[in-house]
Coordinates of C-alpha atoms in Angstrom, one line a residue:
M1 CA 20.2 21.7 -14.4
N2 CA 16.7 23.4 -16.0
G3 CA 14.4 24.5 -13.3
E4 CA 11.9 25.2 -16.4
W5 CA 8.5 24.0 -15.6
G6 CA 5.5 23.3 -17.2
G7 CA 2.4 22.0 -15.7
D8 CA -1.5 23.3 -15.4
L9 CA -1.4 25.3 -13.1
A10 CA -5.3 27.0 -13.4
G11 CA -6.2 23.0 -12.9
I12 CA -3.4 22.5 -9.5
A13 CA -5.4 25.8 -7.5
A14 CA -8.5 24.5 -8.9
R15 CA -7.7 20.7 -7.7
L16 CA -5.2 22.1 -4.3
S17 CA -8.6 25.1 -3.6
G18 CA -11.2 22.6 -2.4
R19 CA -9.0 22.8 0.0
F20 CA -7.4 25.8 0.8
G21 CA -9.7 28.5 -0.8
K22 CA -8.2 30.7 -2.5
A23 CA -4.7 30.5 -1.1
A24 CA -4.3 28.1 -3.0
H25 CA -4.4 30.2 -6.7
R26 CA -2.3 33.2 -4.7
W27 CA 0.3 29.8 -3.7
V28 CA 0.1 28.2 -7.8
A29 CA 0.6 31.7 -8.7
G30 CA 4.4 31.4 -7.6
L31 CA 4.2 27.9 -7.7
P32 CA 6.8 28.1 -11.2
E33 CA 9.5 30.5 -9.7
R34 CA 9.0 28.5 -6.0
L35 CA 10.3 24.6 -7.7
A36 CA 13.0 27.0 -10.5
E37 CA 14.7 27.5 -7.5
L38 CA 14.2 24.5 -5.8
A39 CA 15.7 22.6 -8.9
A40 CA 19.1 24.7 -8.7
L41 CA 19.2 24.1 -5.0
W42 CA 19.2 20.4 -5.7
G43 CA 20.2 20.6 -9.2
V44 CA 17.5 18.5 -11.1
D45 CA 15.5 18.7 -13.9
L46 CA 11.7 19.2 -13.4
G47 CA 9.5 16.5 -15.5
A48 CA 6.2 16.2 -15.4
E49 CA 3.6 16.3 -12.7
V50 CA 2.7 12.6 -10.8
G51 CA 0.2 11.7 -9.5
A52 CA -3.3 14.3 -8.3
G53 CA -3.3 14.7 -5.1
N54 CA -5.3 17.7 -3.0
S55 CA -3.5 18.2 -0.9
A56 CA 0.7 18.9 -2.7
V57 CA 2.0 19.4 -5.8
V58 CA 4.6 15.9 -7.2
V59 CA 6.6 16.7 -9.5
G60 CA 8.9 13.6 -11.4
C61 CA 12.5 14.5 -11.9
S62 CA 16.0 13.5 -12.4
G63 CA 19.4 14.6 -11.0
A64 CA 23.3 13.0 -9.7
L65 CA 21.2 10.7 -8.0
G66 CA 19.1 9.4 -10.1
D67 CA 15.6 10.1 -10.3
A68 CA 13.6 11.8 -7.3
V69 CA 10.4 13.4 -7.4
L70 CA 10.0 16.5 -5.8
K71 CA 7.6 17.0 -3.5
V72 CA 5.6 21.1 -2.5
S73 CA 2.3 22.3 -0.7
P74 CA 1.1 25.4 0.4
D75 CA 0.2 23.8 4.3
A76 CA 4.7 24.2 5.1
W77 CA 4.1 22.3 8.4
A78 CA 2.2 19.2 7.0
V79 CA 5.5 19.1 4.9
D80 CA 8.3 19.3 6.8
E81 CA 6.1 17.3 9.3
E82 CA 6.7 14.5 6.8
A83 CA 10.1 14.8 6.4
A84 CA 11.4 14.1 9.6
M85 CA 9.0 11.7 10.1
M86 CA 10.0 9.6 6.8
R87 CA 13.5 10.4 7.8
Q88 CA 12.5 8.4 11.1
F89 CA 10.9 5.4 8.9
A90 CA 14.4 4.9 6.9
P91 CA 16.3 2.4 8.5
S92 CA 13.6 0.3 7.5
G93 CA 14.3 0.9 4.7
R94 CA 10.4 0.7 3.6
V95 CA 10.3 4.0 2.6
P96 CA 11.6 6.5 0.3
A97 CA 15.3 8.3 1.5
V98 CA 15.1 11.6 1.3
W99 CA 17.8 13.5 -0.5
G100 CA 16.7 17.0 0.6
A101 CA 14.4 19.1 2.7
V102 CA 13.6 22.7 3.2
R103 CA 10.9 25.1 5.0
G104 CA 7.6 23.0 2.9
A105 CA 9.5 21.1 -0.1
V106 CA 10.8 17.4 0.0
L107 CA 12.9 16.4 -1.9
Y108 CA 12.3 12.2 -2.5
E109 CA 14.3 9.9 -4.1
A110 CA 11.3 7.8 -6.6
V111 CA 10.2 4.7 -6.1
R112 CA 10.1 2.6 -9.6
P113 CA 7.8 0.7 -10.6
G114 CA 6.7 2.3 -8.0
V115 CA 2.7 0.6 -8.8
A116 CA 1.0 1.5 -5.4
V117 CA -1.0 -1.8 -3.4
A118 CA -4.1 -0.4 -4.1
D119 CA -3.9 -0.1 -8.1
L120 CA -3.0 -3.7 -8.3
E121 CA -5.6 -6.6 -10.4
R122 CA -6.3 -7.4 -6.8
L123 CA -4.5 -7.7 -3.8
P124 CA -2.0 -9.7 -2.8
G125 CA -3.9 -12.5 0.1
V126 CA -6.6 -13.2 -2.6
A127 CA -4.6 -15.6 -4.5
A128 CA -5.8 -19.0 -4.9
A129 CA -3.3 -21.1 -2.4
E130 CA -0.5 -22.5 -3.9
M131 CA -1.0 -21.4 -7.6
G132 CA -1.3 -17.8 -6.7
V133 CA -3.4 -18.1 -9.7
L134 CA -6.5 -15.0 -8.5
P135 CA -10.3 -16.2 -8.6
E136 CA -11.4 -13.0 -10.7
T137 CA -9.1 -13.9 -14.4
G138 CA -11.2 -16.9 -14.9
V139 CA -8.3 -19.6 -14.1
A140 CA -8.8 -22.4 -13.6
P141 CA -7.6 -23.6 -10.1
E142 CA -5.9 -27.2 -11.1
T143 CA -4.3 -26.2 -14.3
G144 CA -3.8 -23.1 -13.8
V145 CA -5.7 -23.1 -17.5
A146 CA -8.3 -20.6 -18.6
P147 CA -10.7 -23.7 -19.8
E148 CA -12.0 -21.7 -23.0
M149 CA -8.6 -22.0 -24.1
G150 CA -9.0 -25.2 -23.9
A151 CA -6.8 -27.1 -21.6
L152 CA -5.9 -30.8 -21.9
A153 CA -7.0 -33.2 -19.6
D154 CA -4.8 -33.4 -16.7
T155 CA -1.8 -31.4 -18.1
G156 CA -2.8 -28.0 -18.3
V157 CA -1.2 -27.8 -21.7
L158 CA -2.6 -25.7 -24.7
P159 CA -2.9 -27.7 -27.2
E160 CA -2.7 -24.9 -29.8
T161 CA 0.8 -24.7 -28.2
G162 CA 2.2 -27.5 -29.6
M163 CA 4.1 -28.4 -26.3
P164 CA 4.3 -32.3 -25.5
P165 CA 2.1 -33.2 -23.0
E166 CA 4.4 -35.1 -21.7
T167 CA 5.7 -31.4 -20.7
G168 CA 4.2 -28.9 -21.3
V169 CA 7.9 -27.7 -22.9
P170 CA 8.0 -27.1 -26.3
P171 CA 11.2 -29.2 -27.9
E172 CA 13.2 -26.3 -28.9
M173 CA 13.8 -24.8 -25.1
G174 CA 14.5 -28.4 -23.9
M175 CA 14.9 -30.3 -20.6
L176 CA 17.4 -31.5 -18.4
A177 CA 17.2 -35.0 -18.7
D178 CA 15.0 -36.1 -15.6
T179 CA 14.4 -32.9 -13.8
G180 CA 11.5 -30.8 -15.1
V181 CA 13.9 -28.4 -14.5
L182 CA 13.8 -26.0 -18.2
A183 CA 17.3 -25.7 -19.2
G184 CA 18.9 -23.4 -18.6
T185 CA 16.3 -21.4 -16.7
G186 CA 16.0 -23.4 -13.2
V187 CA 12.4 -23.3 -12.8
L188 CA 10.5 -26.4 -12.9
A189 CA 8.8 -26.8 -16.3
G190 CA 4.5 -26.7 -16.1
T191 CA 5.0 -24.0 -12.5
G192 CA 7.5 -21.6 -13.0
V193 CA 8.4 -22.4 -9.0
L194 CA 12.9 -21.9 -8.9
A195 CA 13.3 -25.5 -8.5
G196 CA 15.0 -26.3 -4.7
T197 CA 13.7 -22.8 -3.7
G198 CA 9.6 -22.8 -4.2
V199 CA 9.9 -19.5 -5.4
L200 CA 7.8 -17.6 -7.6
P201 CA 10.4 -15.9 -9.5
G202 CA 8.3 -12.5 -10.2
V203 CA 4.7 -12.0 -11.2
L204 CA 2.9 -13.3 -12.6
P205 CA 1.4 -12.1 -15.6
G206 CA -2.1 -11.2 -15.5
T207 CA -2.3 -11.7 -11.8
G208 CA -1.9 -8.5 -10.5
V209 CA 0.6 -11.3 -7.4
L210 CA 3.5 -9.6 -5.1
P211 CA 6.9 -11.7 -6.2
G212 CA 8.3 -13.8 -3.3
V213 CA 5.4 -16.2 -2.8
L214 CA 5.8 -19.4 -1.6
A215 CA 4.3 -22.1 -3.9
G216 CA 2.3 -24.8 -2.4
T217 CA 2.1 -24.0 1.4
G218 CA -1.5 -22.9 1.3
V219 CA -0.1 -19.7 2.8
L220 CA -2.1 -16.7 1.5
P221 CA -0.1 -14.9 -0.9
G222 CA 0.8 -11.8 0.5
V223 CA 0.2 -11.9 3.6
A224 CA 3.6 -12.9 5.1
E225 CA 5.8 -9.6 3.1
Y226 CA 3.0 -7.3 4.1
G227 CA 3.6 -8.6 7.5
A228 CA 7.4 -7.9 7.0
F229 CA 7.4 -4.7 5.8
L230 CA 4.7 -3.8 8.8
S231 CA 7.2 -4.8 11.5
E232 CA 9.7 -3.8 9.1
L233 CA 8.7 -0.8 9.3
H234 CA 7.7 -1.0 12.5
G235 CA 10.7 -1.4 14.2
V236 CA 12.7 1.6 13.5
G237 CA 12.0 5.5 14.8
D238 CA 10.7 7.0 18.4
P239 CA 7.1 7.0 19.0
G240 CA 8.8 10.1 21.6
V241 CA 9.0 12.1 18.5
A242 CA 5.7 11.4 16.9
P243 CA 3.5 14.8 16.8
R244 CA 0.3 13.8 17.6
E245 CA -1.2 10.9 19.8
L246 CA -3.3 8.3 17.9
G247 CA -6.1 8.9 20.1
D248 CA -6.1 12.5 18.3
W249 CA -6.2 11.2 14.9
L250 CA -8.6 9.1 15.6
D251 CA -10.4 11.6 16.3
V252 CA -10.1 13.2 13.3
L253 CA -11.0 10.7 11.4
F254 CA -13.8 9.8 13.5
G255 CA -15.2 13.1 13.1
S256 CA -15.3 12.7 9.3
A257 CA -16.6 10.0 9.1
E258 CA -19.5 11.6 11.2
R259 CA -20.2 14.2 8.9
R260 CA -20.7 11.2 6.3
G261 CA -23.7 10.2 8.6
A262 CA -22.0 7.3 10.3
E263 CA -22.8 5.6 13.2
L264 CA -20.4 5.5 14.9
C265 CA -21.2 4.9 19.0
E266 CA -20.1 1.6 19.9
A267 CA -17.4 2.3 16.8
R268 CA -15.6 5.2 19.2
K269 CA -15.8 3.3 22.2
L270 CA -14.3 0.3 21.4
A271 CA -11.1 2.5 19.7
G272 CA -11.3 4.5 22.9
E273 CA -10.7 1.1 25.3
L274 CA -8.0 -0.1 22.7
V275 CA -6.6 2.8 22.1
E276 CA -6.5 3.0 26.0
S277 CA -5.0 -0.5 26.9
T278 CA -2.0 0.0 24.2
A279 CA 1.0 -1.6 26.3
D280 CA 3.9 -0.9 24.2
P281 CA 3.1 1.5 21.2
V282 CA 5.5 2.5 18.4
L283 CA 5.1 5.1 15.6
L284 CA 2.6 4.3 13.2
H285 CA 2.6 5.6 9.9
G286 CA -1.1 6.1 10.7
D287 CA -2.6 6.2 7.2
L288 CA -1.5 2.7 5.6
H289 CA -4.3 2.4 2.9
L290 CA -4.0 0.4 0.6
G291 CA -2.4 3.4 -2.3
N292 CA 0.5 4.7 0.9
V293 CA 2.1 1.4 0.2
L294 CA 3.8 1.1 -3.0
I295 CA 6.1 -1.9 -5.1
A296 CA 9.6 -1.2 -5.6
D297 CA 12.2 -3.1 -7.8
G298 CA 14.6 -5.6 -5.1
R299 CA 12.8 -3.5 -1.7
G300 CA 9.4 -5.3 -1.8
L301 CA 7.1 -3.0 -0.5
V302 CA 7.3 0.8 0.7
A303 CA 5.4 3.1 2.7
I304 CA 4.8 7.4 1.1
D305 CA 2.3 10.3 2.7
P306 CA 2.3 9.5 6.6
M307 CA 0.6 10.7 8.9
A308 CA 3.0 9.9 12.0
C309 CA 1.5 9.1 15.5
R310 CA 2.1 7.2 18.5
G311 CA 0.2 4.1 19.4
D312 CA -0.9 0.3 19.3
R313 CA 0.9 -0.9 16.0
C314 CA -2.2 -3.4 14.6
F315 CA -3.8 0.2 14.0
D316 CA -1.5 0.1 11.3
A317 CA -2.0 -3.0 9.7
I318 CA -5.8 -2.3 9.1
D319 CA -6.2 -1.1 5.6
F320 CA -4.5 -4.4 5.1
V321 CA -7.4 -6.5 6.8
L322 CA -10.7 -4.8 5.9
A323 CA -9.2 -4.7 1.9
G324 CA -10.4 -8.6 1.6
R325 CA -12.8 -9.8 -0.8
D326 CA -16.0 -10.1 2.0
R327 CA -16.0 -10.3 5.7
V328 CA -15.0 -14.1 5.5
D329 CA -11.5 -12.7 3.5
M330 CA -11.6 -10.0 5.7
A331 CA -12.0 -12.4 8.6
R332 CA -9.4 -14.4 7.1
R333 CA -6.7 -12.2 6.9
C334 CA -6.7 -11.0 9.9
D335 CA -5.9 -13.7 11.5
E336 CA -2.4 -14.7 8.6
L337 CA -1.9 -10.7 8.8
A338 CA -1.6 -11.4 13.2
G339 CA 0.7 -14.6 12.2
F340 CA 3.4 -12.8 10.0
A341 CA 3.9 -9.5 11.9
G342 CA 3.5 -11.2 15.4
L343 CA 0.4 -8.9 16.3
D344 CA -2.2 -10.7 19.4
P345 CA -5.1 -11.7 16.9
E346 CA -7.9 -10.4 19.1
R347 CA -6.0 -6.5 19.3
L348 CA -6.0 -6.8 15.2
D349 CA -9.8 -8.1 15.1
A350 CA -11.2 -5.8 16.9
W351 CA -9.0 -2.6 16.3
C352 CA -10.7 -3.9 12.5
R353 CA -14.2 -3.8 13.9
A354 CA -13.5 -0.2 15.2
A355 CA -12.4 0.6 12.0
A356 CA -14.4 -1.0 9.5
P357 CA -17.9 1.4 10.0
I358 CA -14.9 3.9 8.8
G359 CA -14.3 3.0 5.4
A360 CA -17.8 1.7 5.0
S361 CA -18.8 5.6 5.2
N362 CA -17.1 6.0 2.1
I363 CA -18.0 3.4 0.0
D364 CA -20.6 4.1 -2.7
D365 CA -21.3 0.0 -3.6
P366 CA -24.2 -1.2 -0.7
G367 CA -22.6 -4.9 -1.6
R368 CA -19.4 -3.9 -0.5
R369 CA -20.5 -2.0 2.2
G370 CA -22.9 -4.2 3.9
E371 CA -19.4 -6.3 4.3
L372 CA -17.8 -3.9 6.4
L373 CA -20.5 -3.0 8.8
A374 CA -21.1 -6.3 9.5
F375 CA -17.4 -7.7 9.8
G376 CA -17.9 -4.6 12.6
R377 CA -20.7 -5.7 14.4
G378 CA -18.6 -9.0 14.4
G379 CA -20.6 -10.8 11.6
H380 CA -18.0 -13.6 10.6

């Protein structure tokens, strides 16, 4: 296999030096040789670098098993821990498979398409109920058509398309008589809903809405899927092998936010009470921000880059809740997600209130920061 690699070594060294100092430059100097050794070991062809993190180098590659990603880091202990924890989560099907691991390096199956939930046009859970259409897109909820496009009143059919107003279906497509189902598709005309299922068959163009949304239920799209994702992720793994306790990880998070000037006395107190009252700890991902949740074909949501710890299962749900548009949407997400994930809604709310000031310390936008702080004070 071709193990040669021509990445931007100077750029990588500059990126990693913020975390590893001068040691990053020494490590990067040996990176091409290290990658060539790993490519030979695992029988893969190296591709381009994937992403631009400040703690590791991730390279796309391909081999007999298919597309993969190879991750290496100056912090060999962290990579080894990550590989071990991903194997703990593997039975859930909610993480990429580990295809190989040696000291300081791990080979994962590639996730396709691998779009992070954080990078969707809008996050799951904020689309308009029933329509699956995002409020911010300018699409009229009563028709699903942008007002400036000139929809026919009460039909949602564009005059420019030549579609019969009574069906909204081009004549050449044909329709199954008396059913409203487009011939050869099983899709109800004008809805995109599979006949007899109420399920939207794919992502609605331009909306970023996840597939599997129940049409016409009034359930916030994406919340049910995210709840299933959390339940399955937490249903496997041995909390006894966790490399850290949640309380220790919280000390790191709170300390970082305090160095940014956050006032966290009350939040620390609340988080401490929640840690002490945890009755049934699980193996947590620990760093489940929505950039670490990817969309995988045929599998739904999968998690990457854990900071695994032992603790309350509500903790991994915090980022989804706090990604709401405002404090009202956050409260709604909290209630919905607790139901679908089998979480105590009061505990989840408390965890989110404890974490909200940490999130606010990372936000530059004053309006967004204010909503998080208000939610943290219970202003919802």
